[in-house]
PDB file of C-alpha atoms and ligand atoms in Angstrom:
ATOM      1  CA  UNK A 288       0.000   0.000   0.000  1.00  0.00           C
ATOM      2  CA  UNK A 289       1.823   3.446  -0.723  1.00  0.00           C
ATOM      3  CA  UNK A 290       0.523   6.566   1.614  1.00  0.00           C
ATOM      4  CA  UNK A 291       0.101   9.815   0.873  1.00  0.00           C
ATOM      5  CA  UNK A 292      -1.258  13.120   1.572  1.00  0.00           C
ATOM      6  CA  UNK A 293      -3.898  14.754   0.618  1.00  0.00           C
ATOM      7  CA  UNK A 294      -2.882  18.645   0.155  1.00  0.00           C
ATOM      8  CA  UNK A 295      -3.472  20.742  -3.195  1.00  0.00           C
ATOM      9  CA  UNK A 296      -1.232  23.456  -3.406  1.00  0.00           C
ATOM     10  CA  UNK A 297       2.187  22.174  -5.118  1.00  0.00           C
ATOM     11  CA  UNK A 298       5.245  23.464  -3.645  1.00  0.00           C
ATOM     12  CA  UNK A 299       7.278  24.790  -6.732  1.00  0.00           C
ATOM     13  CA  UNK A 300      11.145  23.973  -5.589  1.00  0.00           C
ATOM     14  CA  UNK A 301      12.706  25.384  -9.068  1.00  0.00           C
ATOM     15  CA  UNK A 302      11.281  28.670  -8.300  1.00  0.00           C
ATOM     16  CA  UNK A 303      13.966  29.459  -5.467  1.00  0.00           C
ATOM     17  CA  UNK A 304      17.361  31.127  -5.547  1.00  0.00           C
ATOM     18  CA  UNK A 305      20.462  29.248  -4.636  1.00  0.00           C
ATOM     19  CA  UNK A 306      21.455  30.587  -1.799  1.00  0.00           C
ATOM     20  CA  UNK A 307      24.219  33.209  -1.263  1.00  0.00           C
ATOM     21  CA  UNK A 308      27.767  31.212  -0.375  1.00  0.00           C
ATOM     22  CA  UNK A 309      25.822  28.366  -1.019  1.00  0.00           C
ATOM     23  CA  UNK A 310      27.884  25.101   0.059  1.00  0.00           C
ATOM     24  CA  UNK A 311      27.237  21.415   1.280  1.00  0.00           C
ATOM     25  CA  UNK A 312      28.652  20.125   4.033  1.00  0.00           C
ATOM     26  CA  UNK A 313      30.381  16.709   3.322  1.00  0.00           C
ATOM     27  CA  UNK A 314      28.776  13.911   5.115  1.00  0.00           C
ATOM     28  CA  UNK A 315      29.744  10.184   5.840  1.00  0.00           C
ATOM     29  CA  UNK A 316      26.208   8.516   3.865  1.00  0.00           C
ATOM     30  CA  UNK A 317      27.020   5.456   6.794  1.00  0.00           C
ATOM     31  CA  UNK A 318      26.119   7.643   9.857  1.00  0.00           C
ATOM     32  CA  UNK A 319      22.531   9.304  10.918  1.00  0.00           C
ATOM     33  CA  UNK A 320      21.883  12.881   9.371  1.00  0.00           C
ATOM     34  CA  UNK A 321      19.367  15.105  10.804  1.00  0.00           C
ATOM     35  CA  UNK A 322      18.965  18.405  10.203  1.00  0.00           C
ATOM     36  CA  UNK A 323      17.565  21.812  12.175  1.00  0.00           C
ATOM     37  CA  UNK A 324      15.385  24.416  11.123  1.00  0.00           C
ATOM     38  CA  UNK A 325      15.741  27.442  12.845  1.00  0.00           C
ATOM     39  CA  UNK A 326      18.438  26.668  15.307  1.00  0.00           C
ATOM     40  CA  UNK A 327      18.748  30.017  16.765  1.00  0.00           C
ATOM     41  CA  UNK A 328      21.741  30.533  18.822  1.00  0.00           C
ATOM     42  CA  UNK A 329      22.514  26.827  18.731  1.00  0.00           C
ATOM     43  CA  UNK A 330      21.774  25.742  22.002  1.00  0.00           C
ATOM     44  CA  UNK A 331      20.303  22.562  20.955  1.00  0.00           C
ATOM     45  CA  UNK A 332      22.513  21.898  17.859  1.00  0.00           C
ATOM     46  CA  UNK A 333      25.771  22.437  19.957  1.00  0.00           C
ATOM     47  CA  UNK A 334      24.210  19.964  22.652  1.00  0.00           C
ATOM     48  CA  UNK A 335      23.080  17.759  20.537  1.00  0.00           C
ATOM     49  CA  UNK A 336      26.394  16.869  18.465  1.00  0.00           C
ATOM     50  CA  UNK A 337      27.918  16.786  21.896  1.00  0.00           C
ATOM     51  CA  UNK A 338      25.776  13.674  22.814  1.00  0.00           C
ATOM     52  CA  UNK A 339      25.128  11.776  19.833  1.00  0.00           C
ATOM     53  CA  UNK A 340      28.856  11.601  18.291  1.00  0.00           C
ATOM     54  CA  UNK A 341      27.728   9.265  15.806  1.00  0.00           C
ATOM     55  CA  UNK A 342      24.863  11.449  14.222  1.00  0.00           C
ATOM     56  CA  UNK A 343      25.856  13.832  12.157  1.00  0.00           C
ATOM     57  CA  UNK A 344      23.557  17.491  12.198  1.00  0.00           C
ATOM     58  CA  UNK A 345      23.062  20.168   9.908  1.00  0.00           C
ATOM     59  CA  UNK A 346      21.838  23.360  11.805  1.00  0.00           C
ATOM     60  CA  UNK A 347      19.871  26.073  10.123  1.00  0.00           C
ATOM     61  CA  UNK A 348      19.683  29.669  10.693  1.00  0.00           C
ATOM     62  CA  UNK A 349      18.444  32.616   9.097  1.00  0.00           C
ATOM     63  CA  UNK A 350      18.716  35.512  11.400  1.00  0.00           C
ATOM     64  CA  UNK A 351      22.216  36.647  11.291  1.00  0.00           C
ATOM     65  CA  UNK A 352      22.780  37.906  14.737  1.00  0.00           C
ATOM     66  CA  UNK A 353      21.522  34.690  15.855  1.00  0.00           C
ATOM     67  CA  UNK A 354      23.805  32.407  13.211  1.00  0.00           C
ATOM     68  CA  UNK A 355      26.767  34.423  14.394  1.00  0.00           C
ATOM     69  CA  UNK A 356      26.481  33.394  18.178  1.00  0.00           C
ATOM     70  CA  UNK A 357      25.750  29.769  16.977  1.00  0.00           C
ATOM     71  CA  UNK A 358      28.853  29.971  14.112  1.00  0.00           C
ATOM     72  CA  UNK A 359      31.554  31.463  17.206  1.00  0.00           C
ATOM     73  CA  UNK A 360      30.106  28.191  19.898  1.00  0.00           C
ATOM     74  CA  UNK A 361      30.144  25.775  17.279  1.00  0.00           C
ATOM     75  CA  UNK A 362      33.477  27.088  16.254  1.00  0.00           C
ATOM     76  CA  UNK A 363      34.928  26.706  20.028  1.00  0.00           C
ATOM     77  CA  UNK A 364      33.561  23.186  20.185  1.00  0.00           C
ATOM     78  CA  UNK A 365      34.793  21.929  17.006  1.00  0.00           C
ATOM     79  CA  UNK A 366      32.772  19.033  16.691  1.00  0.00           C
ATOM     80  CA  UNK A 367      33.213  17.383  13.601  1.00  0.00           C
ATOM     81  CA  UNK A 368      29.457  16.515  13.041  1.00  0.00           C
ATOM     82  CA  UNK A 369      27.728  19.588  13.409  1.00  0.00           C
ATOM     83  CA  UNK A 370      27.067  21.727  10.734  1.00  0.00           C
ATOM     84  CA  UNK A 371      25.975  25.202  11.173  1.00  0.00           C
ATOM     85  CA  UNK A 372      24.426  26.762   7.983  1.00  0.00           C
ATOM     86  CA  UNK A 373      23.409  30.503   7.606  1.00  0.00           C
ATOM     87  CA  UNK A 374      20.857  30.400   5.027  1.00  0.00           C
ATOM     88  CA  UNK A 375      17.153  30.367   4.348  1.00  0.00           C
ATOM     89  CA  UNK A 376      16.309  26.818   5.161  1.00  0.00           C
ATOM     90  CA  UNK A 377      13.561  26.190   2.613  1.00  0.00           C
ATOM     91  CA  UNK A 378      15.781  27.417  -0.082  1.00  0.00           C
ATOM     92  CA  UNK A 379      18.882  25.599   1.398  1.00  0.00           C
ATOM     93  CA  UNK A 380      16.601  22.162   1.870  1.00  0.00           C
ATOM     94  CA  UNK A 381      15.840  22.139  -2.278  1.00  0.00           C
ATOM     95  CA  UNK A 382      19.574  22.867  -3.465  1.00  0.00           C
ATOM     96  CA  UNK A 383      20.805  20.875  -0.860  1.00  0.00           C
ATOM     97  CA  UNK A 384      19.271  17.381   0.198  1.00  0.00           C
ATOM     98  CA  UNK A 385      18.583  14.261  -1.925  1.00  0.00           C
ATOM     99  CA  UNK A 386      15.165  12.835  -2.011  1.00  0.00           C
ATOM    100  CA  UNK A 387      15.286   9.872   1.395  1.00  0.00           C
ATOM    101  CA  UNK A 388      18.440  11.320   2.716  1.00  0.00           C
ATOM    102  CA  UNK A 389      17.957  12.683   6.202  1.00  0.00           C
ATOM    103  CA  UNK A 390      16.554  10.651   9.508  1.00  0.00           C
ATOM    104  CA  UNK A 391      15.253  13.436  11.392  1.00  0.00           C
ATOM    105  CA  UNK A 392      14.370  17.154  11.200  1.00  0.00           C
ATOM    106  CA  UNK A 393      14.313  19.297  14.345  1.00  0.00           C
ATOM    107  CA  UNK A 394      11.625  22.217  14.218  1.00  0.00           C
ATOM    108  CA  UNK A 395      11.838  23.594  18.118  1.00  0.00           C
ATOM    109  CA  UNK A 396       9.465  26.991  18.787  1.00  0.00           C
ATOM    110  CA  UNK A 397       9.287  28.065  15.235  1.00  0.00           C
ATOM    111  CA  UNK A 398       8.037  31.339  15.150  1.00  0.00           C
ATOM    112  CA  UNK A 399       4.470  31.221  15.789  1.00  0.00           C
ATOM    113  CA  UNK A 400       2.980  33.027  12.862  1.00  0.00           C
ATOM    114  CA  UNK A 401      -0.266  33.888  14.393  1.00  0.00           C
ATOM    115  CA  UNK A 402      -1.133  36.522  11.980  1.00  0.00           C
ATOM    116  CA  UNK A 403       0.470  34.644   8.735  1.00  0.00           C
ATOM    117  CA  UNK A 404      -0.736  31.156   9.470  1.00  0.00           C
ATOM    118  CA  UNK A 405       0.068  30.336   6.123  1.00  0.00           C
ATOM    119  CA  UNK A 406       4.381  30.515   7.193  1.00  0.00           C
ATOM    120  CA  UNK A 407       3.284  28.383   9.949  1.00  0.00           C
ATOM    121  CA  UNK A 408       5.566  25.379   8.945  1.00  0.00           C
ATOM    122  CA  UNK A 409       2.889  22.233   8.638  1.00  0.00           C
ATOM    123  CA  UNK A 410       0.820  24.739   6.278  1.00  0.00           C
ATOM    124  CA  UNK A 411       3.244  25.197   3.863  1.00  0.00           C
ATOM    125  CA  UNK A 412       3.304  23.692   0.208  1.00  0.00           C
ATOM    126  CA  UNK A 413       7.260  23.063   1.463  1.00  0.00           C
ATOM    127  CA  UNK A 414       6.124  20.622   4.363  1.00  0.00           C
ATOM    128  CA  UNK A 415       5.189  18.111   1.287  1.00  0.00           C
ATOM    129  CA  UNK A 416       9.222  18.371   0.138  1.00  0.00           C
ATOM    130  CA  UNK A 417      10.604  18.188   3.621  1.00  0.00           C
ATOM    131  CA  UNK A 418       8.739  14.995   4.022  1.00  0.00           C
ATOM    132  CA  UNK A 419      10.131  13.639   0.409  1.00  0.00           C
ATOM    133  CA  UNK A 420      13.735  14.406   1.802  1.00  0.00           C
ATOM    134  CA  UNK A 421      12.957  11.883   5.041  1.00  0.00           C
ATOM    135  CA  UNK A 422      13.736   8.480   4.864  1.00  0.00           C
ATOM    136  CA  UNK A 423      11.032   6.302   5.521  1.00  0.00           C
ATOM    137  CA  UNK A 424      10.496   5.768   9.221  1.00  0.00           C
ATOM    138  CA  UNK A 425      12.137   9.387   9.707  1.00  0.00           C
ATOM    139  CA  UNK A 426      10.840  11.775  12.030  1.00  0.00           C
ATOM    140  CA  UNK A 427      10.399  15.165  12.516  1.00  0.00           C
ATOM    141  CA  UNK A 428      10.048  16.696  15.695  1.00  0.00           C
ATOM    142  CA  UNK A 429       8.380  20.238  16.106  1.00  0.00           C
ATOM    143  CA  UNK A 430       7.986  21.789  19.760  1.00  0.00           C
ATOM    144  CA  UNK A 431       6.191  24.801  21.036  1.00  0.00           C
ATOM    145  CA  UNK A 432       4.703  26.792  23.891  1.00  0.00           C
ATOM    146  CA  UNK A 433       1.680  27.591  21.877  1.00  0.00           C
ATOM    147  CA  UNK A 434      -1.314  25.752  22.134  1.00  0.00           C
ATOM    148  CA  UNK A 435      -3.262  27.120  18.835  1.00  0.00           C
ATOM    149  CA  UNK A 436      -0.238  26.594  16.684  1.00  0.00           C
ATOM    150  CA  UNK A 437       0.603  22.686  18.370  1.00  0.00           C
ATOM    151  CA  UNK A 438      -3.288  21.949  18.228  1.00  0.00           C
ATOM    152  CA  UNK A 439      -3.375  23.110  14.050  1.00  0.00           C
ATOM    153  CA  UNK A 440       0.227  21.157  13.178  1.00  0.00           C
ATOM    154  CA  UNK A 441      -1.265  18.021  15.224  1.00  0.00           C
ATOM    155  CA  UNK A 442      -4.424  18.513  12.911  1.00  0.00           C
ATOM    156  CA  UNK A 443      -2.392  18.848   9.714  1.00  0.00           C
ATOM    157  CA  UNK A 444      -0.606  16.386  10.490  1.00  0.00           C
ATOM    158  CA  UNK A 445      -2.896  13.695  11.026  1.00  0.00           C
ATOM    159  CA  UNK A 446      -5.849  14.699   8.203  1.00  0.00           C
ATOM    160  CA  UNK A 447      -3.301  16.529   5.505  1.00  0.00           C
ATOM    161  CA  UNK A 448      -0.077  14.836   5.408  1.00  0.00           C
ATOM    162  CA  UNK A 449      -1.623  11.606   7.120  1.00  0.00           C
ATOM    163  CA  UNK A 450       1.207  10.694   9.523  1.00  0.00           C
ATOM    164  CA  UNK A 451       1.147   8.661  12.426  1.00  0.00           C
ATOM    165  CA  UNK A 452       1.735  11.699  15.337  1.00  0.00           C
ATOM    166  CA  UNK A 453       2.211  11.050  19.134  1.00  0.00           C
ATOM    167  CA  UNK A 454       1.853  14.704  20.983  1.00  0.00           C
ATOM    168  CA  UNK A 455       3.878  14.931  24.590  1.00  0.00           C
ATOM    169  CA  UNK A 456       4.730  17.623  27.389  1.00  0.00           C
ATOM    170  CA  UNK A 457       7.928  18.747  27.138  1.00  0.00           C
ATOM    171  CA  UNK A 458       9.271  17.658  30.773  1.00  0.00           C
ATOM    172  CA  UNK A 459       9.028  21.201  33.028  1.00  0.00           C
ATOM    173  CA  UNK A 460      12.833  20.740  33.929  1.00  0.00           C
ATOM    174  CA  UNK A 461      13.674  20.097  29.846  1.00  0.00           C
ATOM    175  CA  UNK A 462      16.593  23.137  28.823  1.00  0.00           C
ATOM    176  CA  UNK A 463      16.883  21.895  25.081  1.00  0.00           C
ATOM    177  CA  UNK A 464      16.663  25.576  23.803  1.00  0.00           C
ATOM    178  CA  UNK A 465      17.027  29.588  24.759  1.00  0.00           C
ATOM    179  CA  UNK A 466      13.124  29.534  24.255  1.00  0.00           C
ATOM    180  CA  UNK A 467      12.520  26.289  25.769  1.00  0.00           C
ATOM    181  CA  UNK A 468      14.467  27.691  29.091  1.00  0.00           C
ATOM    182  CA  UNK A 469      12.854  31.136  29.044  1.00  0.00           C
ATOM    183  CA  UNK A 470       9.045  29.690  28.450  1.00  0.00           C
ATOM    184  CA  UNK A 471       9.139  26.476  31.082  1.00  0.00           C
ATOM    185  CA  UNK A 472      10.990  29.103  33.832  1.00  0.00           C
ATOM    186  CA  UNK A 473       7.591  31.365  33.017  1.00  0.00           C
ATOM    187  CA  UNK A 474       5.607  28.352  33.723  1.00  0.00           C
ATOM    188  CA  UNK A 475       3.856  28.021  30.459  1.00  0.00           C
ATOM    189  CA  UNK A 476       3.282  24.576  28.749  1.00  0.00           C
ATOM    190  CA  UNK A 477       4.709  23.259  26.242  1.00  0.00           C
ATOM    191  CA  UNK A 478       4.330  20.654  23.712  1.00  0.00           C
ATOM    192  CA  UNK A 479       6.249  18.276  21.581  1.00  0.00           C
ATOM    193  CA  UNK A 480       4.426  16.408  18.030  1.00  0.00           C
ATOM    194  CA  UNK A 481       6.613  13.500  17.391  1.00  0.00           C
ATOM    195  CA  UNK A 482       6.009  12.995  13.703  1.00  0.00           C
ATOM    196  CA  UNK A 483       6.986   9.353  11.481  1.00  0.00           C
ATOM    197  CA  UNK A 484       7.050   8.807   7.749  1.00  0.00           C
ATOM    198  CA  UNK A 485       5.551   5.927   7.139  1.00  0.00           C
ATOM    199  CA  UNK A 486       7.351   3.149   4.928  1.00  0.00           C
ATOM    200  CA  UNK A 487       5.923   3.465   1.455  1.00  0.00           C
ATOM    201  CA  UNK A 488       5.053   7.106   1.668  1.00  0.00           C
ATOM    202  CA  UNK A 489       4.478   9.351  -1.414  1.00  0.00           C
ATOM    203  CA  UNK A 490       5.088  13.004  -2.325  1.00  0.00           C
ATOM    204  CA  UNK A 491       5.460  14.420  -5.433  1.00  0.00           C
ATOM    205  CA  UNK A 492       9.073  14.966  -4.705  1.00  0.00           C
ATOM    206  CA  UNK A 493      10.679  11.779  -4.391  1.00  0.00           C
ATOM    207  CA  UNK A 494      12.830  11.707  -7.677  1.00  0.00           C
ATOM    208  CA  UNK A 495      13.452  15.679  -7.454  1.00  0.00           C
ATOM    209  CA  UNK A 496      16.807  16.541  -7.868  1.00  0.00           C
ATOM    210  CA  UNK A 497      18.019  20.218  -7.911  1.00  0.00           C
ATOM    211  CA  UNK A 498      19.988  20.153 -11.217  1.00  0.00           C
ATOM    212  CA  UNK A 499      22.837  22.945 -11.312  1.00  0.00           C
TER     213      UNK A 499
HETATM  214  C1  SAM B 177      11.435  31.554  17.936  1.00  0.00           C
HETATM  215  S1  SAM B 177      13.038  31.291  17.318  1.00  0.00           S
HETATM  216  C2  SAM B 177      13.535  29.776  18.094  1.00  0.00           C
HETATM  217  C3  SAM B 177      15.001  29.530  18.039  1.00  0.00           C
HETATM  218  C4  SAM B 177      15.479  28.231  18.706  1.00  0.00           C
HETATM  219  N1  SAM B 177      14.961  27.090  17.987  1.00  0.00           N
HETATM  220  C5  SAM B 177      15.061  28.194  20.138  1.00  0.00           C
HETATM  221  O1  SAM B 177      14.108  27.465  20.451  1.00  0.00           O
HETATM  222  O2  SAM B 177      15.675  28.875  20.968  1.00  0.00           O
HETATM  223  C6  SAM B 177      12.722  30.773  15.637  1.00  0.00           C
HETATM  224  C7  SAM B 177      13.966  30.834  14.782  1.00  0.00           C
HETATM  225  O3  SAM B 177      13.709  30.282  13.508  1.00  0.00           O
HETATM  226  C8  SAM B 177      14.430  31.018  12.547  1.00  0.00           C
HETATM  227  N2  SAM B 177      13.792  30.782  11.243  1.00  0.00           N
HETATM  228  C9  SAM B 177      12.516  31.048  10.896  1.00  0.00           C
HETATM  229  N3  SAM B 177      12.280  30.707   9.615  1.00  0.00           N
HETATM  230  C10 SAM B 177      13.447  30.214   9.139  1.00  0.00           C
HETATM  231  C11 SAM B 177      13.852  29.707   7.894  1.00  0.00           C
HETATM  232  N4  SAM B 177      13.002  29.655   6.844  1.00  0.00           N
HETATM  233  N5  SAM B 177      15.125  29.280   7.751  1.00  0.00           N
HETATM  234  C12 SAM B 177      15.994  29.341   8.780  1.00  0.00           C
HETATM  235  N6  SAM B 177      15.667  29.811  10.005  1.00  0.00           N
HETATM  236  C13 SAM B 177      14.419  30.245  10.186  1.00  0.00           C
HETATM  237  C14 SAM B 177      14.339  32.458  13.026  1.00  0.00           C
HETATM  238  O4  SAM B 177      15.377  33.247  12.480  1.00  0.00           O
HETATM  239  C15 SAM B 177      14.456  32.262  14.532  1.00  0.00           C
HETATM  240  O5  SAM B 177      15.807  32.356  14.951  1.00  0.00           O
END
């Protein structure tokens, strides 16, 4: 049986710009690759290579200021499997990563969107590629504070892009991020959406290459 979704729009990957010092990190194809959307300051990324030695993780970041603190603590570290990118990550996703290639992707407190919920990241045409870049059985993992915005990605999730999706509180004592520390220490919620591609999944992606 193959698996699908069931969303309209068409996300239209040839339409983006390479982006600016674009480059590709080299990876070893025998070890785990996840990547990060969004990393921020790094906090989890840095962490994260620190504890799983054998997984190899490409962290994205848009906001300069923010890539800058990430680039000068990934740079003291030197770990050899982290890979901090500064670059748009939808654009950097299409010129970068073969259809099946990556095990995980790590979406913690996107911004919430609440007036564009159209950029909110399970609404996008792009969600359909991201999943065609996950291997089957990959997950992605999206976290945040807000109820409205976990409540519509669990939705999506489950009737659009028709994944299997387990929902958890993040643990009150959990420090994975700079936003995860500041909104637990407030005493808000938060919430976790652990999401699997199933085995025989289709998108309209899967034999996509970006062609130079
Ligand atoms: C609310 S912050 C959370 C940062 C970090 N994950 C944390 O929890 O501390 C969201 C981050 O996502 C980044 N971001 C949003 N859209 C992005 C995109 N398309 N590509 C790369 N980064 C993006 C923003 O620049 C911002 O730093």
């Amino acid at each position: 049986m193959s698996l699908s979704h069931r969303h309209n729009r068409e996300f239209q990957p040839e339409k983006l710009h390479l982006p600016r010092d674009f480059s590709i990190p080299v990876i070893d194809e025998s070890q785990p690759l996840l990547i990060e959307i969004g990393a921020g300051k790094g906090k989890h990324a840095v962490e994260y290579a620190e504890q799983h030695p054998k997984q190899q993780l490409i962290a994205i970041e848009r906001t300069r200021t923010k890539f800058q603190a990430f680039a000068k603590i990934a740079q003291q570290k030197q770990l050899n499997n982290l890979f901090p990118i500064h670059a748009d990550a939808i654009a950097w996703v299409v010129h970068a990563l073969a259809p099946a290639s990556i095990d995980a992707v790590y979406l913690l407190y996107p911004n919430p969107e609440p007036h564009n919920p159209n950029q909110q990241w399970l609404n996008m045409p792009f969600f359909e590629f991201l999943l065609s870049r996950l291997k089957e059985g990959g997950q992605i993992i999206l976290a945040s504070n807000i109820q409205s915005y976990i409540d519509n990605a669990e939705s999506q999730s489950v009737n659009v892009w028709c994944l299997p999706t387990i929902k958890t509180p993040v643990p009150a004592d959990s420090q994975r991020t700079h936003f995860e520390v500041k909104y637990l220490a407030r005493g808000e919620a938060c919430w976790q959406l652990t999401l699997c591609k199933p085995v025989n999944y289709k998108t309209r992606f899967d034999q996509w290459y970006y062609q130079p």
